[in-house]
Amino acid sequence: MNSANIATPFGRRGVTYAQLARQFASENINTEQSIDKWKLFRRICEARTVLGISDRSLAVLNALLSFYPKTELCEENGLIVFPSNEQLSLRAHGMSEQTLRRHLAALVDAGLILRKDSPNGKRYARKSRSGSISDAFGFSLSPLITRADEFEQIAETLAEERLQLQRLREKVSLCRRDIVKLIELLSENVDFERLEILQGRYRVITSTIDRKTKAPQLSLILENLSEIRSDIAKLLENQLEIEKISVNAYQNERLIQSSESESYFENDDAVEKHNAQTLAVSPSREQRQASSPTFTTANPAEDRYDLQTVLKACPEIALYGPNGAVRSWIDLKTAANVVKTMLSISKSAYEEAEKEIGPQATYTIIACILERSEHISSAGGYLRSLIKKKNNGNFSVRPMLMALLRSRMAGKSSTVPFLC
């Protein structure tokens, strides 16, 4: 084989070994093989990053395919297209001739088309006497058929990689959401220093995530985040166990307390009897309020309680949280702000409560007031009264919660008296 025969199919441009190999491969096409040109084009578009071609080059390839008269690419119908640069430019959305030549060269270099130039460098076809094309000079589409399986495999591999990347991103997002919720849940009750260490690790890991993060990096990030989530979950388990022990111990303590403590669970008849006795001694409203049985205790236990206890004792407050649920103290604050407006508790009374007894106790008391709102004539006045009693050491929030909780567990509807 001489050099003249080799150069003819590729024109006057230099010939590479890869181009020569593709030329030989294109001469061994199965004449019975046919492929839908537009389905094949879509696969090439999906594989373009691996093939190393731009979207503008694909626009030129699309224009070349449009000059092929059949939908099915096959050897029997011929695989040479021979449009002029002017015609090709029109179908390539008015691309300039210089740009068109550059992208045609890129398609040749990528092995998607082959040049088959005529002796004078023009593109044309010779027809036989019967009117059929006997020979044509232009661009051969034969590499599209010989490499069809390769394009299919590349497209499937890229699709699988995209799916894997999407799944990893979803898992990382869910893991990050879990960590944030767990940290928010534990921030009120767990040693801050231990939680801060985990938060620091979380911030360092998530700071490396961006839109260009690849699957291997995301896999490592997911592994580290899962470890942090597991550590925080262990802290939560320990905290819940501590609170469970604390609640059990408190309930046991309440079982042996005096009958004075049992005033939390008085029925309505006992309350009325108590109020009647008080009125007989002193008819003034101040003295009636001072002597009326409330959620107070002369010797309050340590005033500690968790969010779960509040929600079990006062389930109605959850309806006013974000999306109808309370999952953290922040959600309870949101619900308390809604309820205090609904119950006409003034801003000054609310702020005074937060200042005097703390935000957590304020939200809890408002939740309790909501549970018994039908028995309270002035929620704001009642809140101020409890603040005063709390400051004098005559009121504790936890016994009030335990009273409501125990009453609810016993199935009673109106057993816990309030000041009205």
C-alpha positions as a printed Julia matrix, in Angstrom:
420×3 Matrix{Float64}:
   0.0    0.0     0.0
   1.49   3.34   -1.01
   1.18   6.68    0.74
  -1.07   8.13   -1.94
  -3.75   5.52   -1.27
  -3.59   6.15    2.46
  -3.89   9.93    2.22
  -6.79   9.96   -0.21
  -9.57   9.26    2.34
  -8.3   11.94    4.72
  -7.51  14.77    2.32
  -4.4   16.86    2.64
  -4.42  16.86    6.48
  -1.94  14.73    8.4
  -2.92  11.13    9.14
  -2.63   9.7    12.67
  -2.43   6.02   13.6
  -5.81   6.28   15.37
  -7.44   7.71   12.25
  -5.85   5.03   10.11
  -7.14   2.31   12.47
 -10.66   3.74   12.35
 -10.43   3.89    8.54
  -9.61   0.19    8.35
 -12.38  -0.63   10.87
 -14.94   1.29    8.83
 -14.21  -0.93    5.83
 -15.44  -4.0     7.72
 -19.04  -2.96    8.44
 -21.74  -5.61    8.52
 -23.93  -4.78    5.55
 -27.01  -6.03    7.42
 -26.38  -3.81   10.46
 -28.53  -0.68   10.78
 -28.9    1.85   13.58
 -31.38   4.66   14.18
 -29.23   7.74   13.58
 -31.07   9.98   16.07
 -30.96   7.44   18.9
 -27.26   7.02   18.23
 -26.82  10.8    18.2
 -28.45  11.07   21.65
 -26.02   8.46   22.99
 -23.11  10.46   21.58
 -24.47  13.59   23.26
 -24.57  11.73   26.6
 -20.99  10.52   26.1
 -19.56  13.8    24.83
 -17.48  14.54   27.95
 -15.62  11.25   27.49
 -15.32  11.68   23.73
 -13.91  15.18   24.23
 -16.2   17.08   21.89
 -18.11  20.31   22.5
 -21.78  21.09   22.06
 -20.92  23.17   18.98
 -19.24  20.15   17.38
 -22.35  18.13   18.16
 -24.44  20.77   16.38
 -22.32  20.22   13.26
 -22.69  16.43   13.58
 -26.45  16.9    13.89
 -26.41  18.94   10.67
 -24.41  16.22    8.86
 -26.88  13.55    9.99
 -29.76  15.65    8.66
 -28.26  15.31    5.16
 -28.43  11.52    5.39
 -31.71  10.65    3.61
 -32.7    7.63    5.75
 -33.47   7.36    9.45
 -31.53   4.1     9.67
 -27.77   4.23    9.12
 -26.63   1.21    7.08
 -23.97   0.28    4.52
 -26.56  -0.72    1.97
 -27.82   2.88    1.64
 -24.33   4.35    1.59
 -22.75   6.27    4.43
 -21.31   9.33    2.65
 -22.89  12.79    2.99
 -21.62  15.57    0.75
 -23.19  18.94    1.64
 -21.42  22.15    0.69
 -20.11  24.38    3.45
 -22.89  26.86    2.67
 -25.63  24.24    3.1
 -23.97  22.82    6.18
 -23.65  26.29    7.73
 -27.38  26.93    7.31
 -28.33  23.73    9.11
 -25.74  24.47   11.81
 -27.67  27.63   12.75
 -25.63  30.01   10.6
 -22.19  28.97   11.86
 -19.36  30.78   10.11
 -17.27  28.81    7.6
 -14.09  29.15    9.66
 -15.83  27.86   12.8
 -17.5   25.11   10.77
 -14.14  23.83    9.52
 -12.74  23.81   13.05
 -15.62  21.69   14.37
 -15.51  19.33   11.39
 -11.83  18.76   12.18
 -12.77  18.12   15.83
 -15.31  15.46   14.75
 -12.67  13.79   12.59
 -10.12  13.86   15.43
 -12.7   12.37   17.81
 -13.28   9.5    15.34
 -16.94  10.27   14.71
 -16.64  10.93   10.98
 -14.07  10.3     8.23
 -13.11  12.53    5.35
 -13.39  11.13    1.84
 -12.16  13.92   -0.38
 -12.4   14.05   -4.16
  -9.35  14.7    -6.37
 -10.25  18.41   -6.53
 -11.22  18.67   -2.86
 -14.9   19.21   -3.62
 -17.81  17.29   -2.16
 -20.09  15.65   -4.68
 -21.57  12.35   -5.84
 -21.45  10.49   -9.17
 -24.59   8.83  -10.39
 -24.87   5.81  -12.62
 -27.08   5.62  -15.7
 -29.83   4.17  -13.58
 -29.8    7.26  -11.35
 -28.28   5.63   -8.25
 -25.16   7.03   -6.6
 -22.12   5.1    -7.74
 -19.5    7.08   -5.84
 -19.56  10.0    -3.39
 -16.99  12.31   -1.84
 -17.54  14.15    1.42
 -17.85  12.83    5.0
 -18.27   9.17    5.89
 -20.57   8.31    8.81
 -19.28   4.74    9.0
 -17.46   5.28   12.37
 -20.84   5.91   13.96
 -21.87   2.34   13.15
 -18.56   0.66   13.99
 -18.39   2.47   17.38
 -22.09   2.26   18.26
 -21.53  -0.31   21.02
 -18.76   1.82   22.47
 -21.0    4.9    22.58
 -23.74   2.85   24.25
 -21.36   1.56   26.92
 -19.95   5.02   27.65
 -23.43   6.53   27.94
 -24.59   3.78   30.34
 -21.47   4.14   32.49
 -21.91   7.91   32.74
 -25.61   7.51   33.58
 -24.75   5.06   36.37
 -22.1    7.44   37.73
 -24.6   10.31   37.72
 -27.15   8.15   39.54
 -24.54   7.08   42.11
 -23.52  10.71   42.64
 -27.15  11.75   43.09
 -27.77   9.0    45.64
 -24.63   9.95   47.56
 -25.69  13.59   47.66
 -29.13  12.57   48.95
 -27.6   10.4    51.67
 -25.23  13.18   52.7
 -28.12  15.67   52.84
 -30.24  13.34   55.0
 -27.3   12.64   57.3
 -26.62  16.38   57.7
 -30.3   16.99   58.47
 -30.27  14.26   61.12
 -27.15  15.7    62.75
 -28.59  19.23   62.89
 -31.82  17.96   64.47
 -29.98  15.83   67.02
 -27.67  18.71   67.96
 -30.68  21.0    68.37
 -32.42  18.41   70.52
 -29.41  17.87   72.75
 -28.21  21.47   73.04
 -30.46  22.17   76.05
 -29.59  19.09   78.09
 -26.12  17.77   77.21
 -22.7   18.97   78.3
 -21.95  21.78   75.86
 -18.23  21.02   75.59
 -18.83  17.46   74.39
 -21.4   18.65   71.88
 -19.14  21.48   70.67
 -16.43  18.98   69.72
 -18.88  17.09   67.51
 -20.17  20.35   66.02
 -16.6   21.36   65.17
 -15.99  18.08   63.36
 -19.28  18.51   61.51
 -18.39  22.04   60.34
 -14.94  20.98   59.13
 -16.32  18.07   57.09
 -19.24  19.95   55.52
 -17.05  22.92   54.57
 -15.43  20.74   51.88
 -18.71  20.02   50.08
 -19.59  21.94   46.92
 -21.31  21.3    43.61
 -18.14  19.89   42.05
 -17.5   17.29   44.74
 -17.08  13.88   43.1
 -18.43  10.5    44.2
 -15.22   9.22   45.93
 -14.99  12.36   48.08
 -18.71  12.2    48.87
 -18.37   8.57   49.97
 -15.65   9.55   52.45
 -17.69  12.54   53.66
 -20.75  10.32   54.15
 -18.69   7.85   56.19
 -17.41  10.63   58.48
 -20.85  12.2    58.88
 -22.38   8.81   59.71
 -19.79   8.4    62.45
 -20.68  11.82   63.89
 -24.39  10.98   63.76
 -23.72   7.74   65.59
 -21.74   9.55   68.32
 -24.52  12.12   68.81
 -27.13   9.35   68.88
 -25.19   7.68   71.7
 -25.22  10.96   73.63
 -28.99  11.12   73.14
 -29.44   7.55   74.33
 -27.42   8.29   77.45
 -29.41  11.46   78.1
 -32.74   9.66   77.69
 -31.6    6.94   80.05
 -30.6    9.54   82.65
 -33.97  11.3    82.31
 -35.82   7.99   82.55
 -34.04   7.16   85.79
 -34.71  10.68   87.07
 -38.44  10.48   86.28
 -38.78   7.06   87.9
 -37.01   8.28   91.01
 -39.27  11.34   91.18
 -42.42   9.26   90.8
 -41.29   6.96   93.6
 -40.65   9.99   95.76
 -44.14  11.37   95.07
 -45.76   8.11   96.21
 -44.55   8.6    99.78
 -45.15  12.32  100.13
 -47.65  13.81  102.55
 -51.31  14.47  101.86
 -50.43  18.12  101.22
 -48.65  17.09   98.04
 -51.68  15.08   97.0
 -53.52  18.39   96.59
 -52.24  18.36   93.01
 -54.61  15.53   92.25
 -57.68  16.71   94.09
 -61.05  16.3    92.44
 -63.43  19.18   91.79
 -65.49  18.53   94.98
 -62.38  18.73   97.16
 -61.32  21.98   95.5
 -64.71  23.57   96.09
 -64.63  22.47   99.74
 -61.17  23.99  100.16
 -62.25  27.27   98.56
 -65.34  27.41  100.79
 -63.2   27.0   103.89
 -60.88  29.76  102.7
 -63.77  32.16  102.04
 -65.09  31.56  105.53
 -61.81  32.71  107.01
 -61.22  35.74  104.78
 -63.46  37.1   102.0
 -60.77  39.21  100.28
 -59.73  38.27   96.7
 -56.04  38.5    97.57
 -56.41  36.02  100.42
 -58.53  33.72   98.26
 -55.79  33.71   95.63
 -53.12  33.14   98.26
 -54.97  30.19   99.77
 -56.27  28.61   96.53
 -54.53  25.29   95.72
 -52.24  25.64   92.67
 -49.22  23.96   91.14
 -47.05  24.91   94.11
 -45.15  23.08   96.77
 -43.69  24.28  100.01
 -40.55  22.24   99.45
 -40.13  21.96   95.67
 -37.89  19.24   94.3
 -35.05  20.08   91.98
 -36.75  21.85   89.07
 -35.44  19.8    86.16
 -37.46  18.36   83.3
 -37.04  17.57   79.63
 -38.95  18.56   76.51
 -40.53  15.12   76.19
 -42.11  15.45   79.63
 -43.55  18.85   78.68
 -45.09  17.44   75.49
 -46.56  14.42   77.29
 -48.1   16.61   79.97
 -49.23  19.35   77.56
 -49.89  17.79   74.13
 -52.05  20.69   72.91
 -49.02  23.03   72.61
 -47.66  20.89   69.76
 -50.51  21.99   67.5
 -49.09  25.53   67.48
 -45.49  24.55   66.6
 -43.92  24.74   63.12
 -45.91  22.47   60.78
 -48.08  21.4    63.69
 -45.3   19.76   65.7
 -42.79  20.58   68.44
 -39.46  18.78   68.12
 -37.13  21.1    70.03
 -37.09  23.9    72.56
 -36.89  26.35   69.67
 -40.14  24.9    68.28
 -41.67  25.2    71.77
 -40.66  28.87   71.86
 -42.42  29.42   68.52
 -45.56  27.7    69.79
 -45.49  29.66   73.07
 -45.33  32.95   71.16
 -48.45  31.96   69.22
 -50.32  30.77   72.29
 -49.49  33.8    74.46
 -51.07  36.05   71.81
 -54.07  33.75   71.58
 -54.53  33.81   75.37
 -54.08  37.62   75.49
 -50.92  37.44   77.59
 -49.32  40.86   77.35
 -45.84  41.34   75.99
 -44.7   42.84   79.28
 -45.91  39.81   81.27
 -44.21  37.46   78.82
 -40.91  39.37   78.92
 -41.06  39.62   82.71
 -41.49  35.84   82.92
 -38.53  35.2    80.62
 -36.4   37.57   82.7
 -37.45  36.32   86.15
 -37.76  32.54   85.7
 -36.02  31.9    82.38
 -37.21  31.2    78.82
 -37.57  27.42   79.23
 -39.75  27.7    82.32
 -41.84  30.42   80.62
 -42.58  28.26   77.56
 -43.46  25.33   79.82
 -45.84  27.36   82.0
 -47.63  28.73   78.93
 -48.04  25.16   77.66
 -49.59  24.2    81.01
 -51.87  27.24   80.99
 -53.06  26.25   77.52
 -54.04  22.81   78.82
 -56.24  24.4    81.51
 -57.19  27.62   79.73
 -60.9   26.99   80.14
 -60.48  27.22   83.93
 -58.4   30.44   83.88
 -60.07  33.82   83.51
 -56.86  35.84   83.04
 -53.86  33.97   81.64
 -51.61  37.03   81.93
 -52.54  37.61   85.57
 -52.07  33.97   86.37
 -48.6   34.02   84.76
 -47.58  37.04   86.88
 -48.88  35.28   89.99
 -46.75  32.21   89.28
 -43.7   34.4    88.68
 -44.17  35.98   92.08
 -44.61  32.6    93.77
 -41.56  31.25   91.95
 -39.42  34.14   93.2
 -40.69  33.53   96.76
 -39.8   29.84   96.56
 -43.44  28.73   96.71
 -43.73  27.38   93.18
 -41.86  24.87   91.03
 -42.52  24.0    87.41
 -41.76  20.31   87.57
 -44.46  19.37   90.13
 -46.95  21.2    87.92
 -45.87  19.08   84.93
 -46.0   15.9    86.95
 -49.5   16.79   88.15
 -50.77  17.27   84.6
 -48.96  14.16   83.41
 -50.31  12.0    86.19
 -53.8   13.37   85.73
 -53.65  12.59   82.0
 -52.35   9.09   82.62
 -55.19   8.5    85.08
 -57.7    9.58   82.39
 -59.17  12.47   84.41
 -60.43  15.51   82.59
 -60.49  18.13   85.33
 -58.43  17.24   88.36
 -55.74  19.91   88.55
 -56.98  23.24   89.97
 -55.73  26.64   88.83
 -55.92  30.14   90.19
 -58.63  32.04   88.32
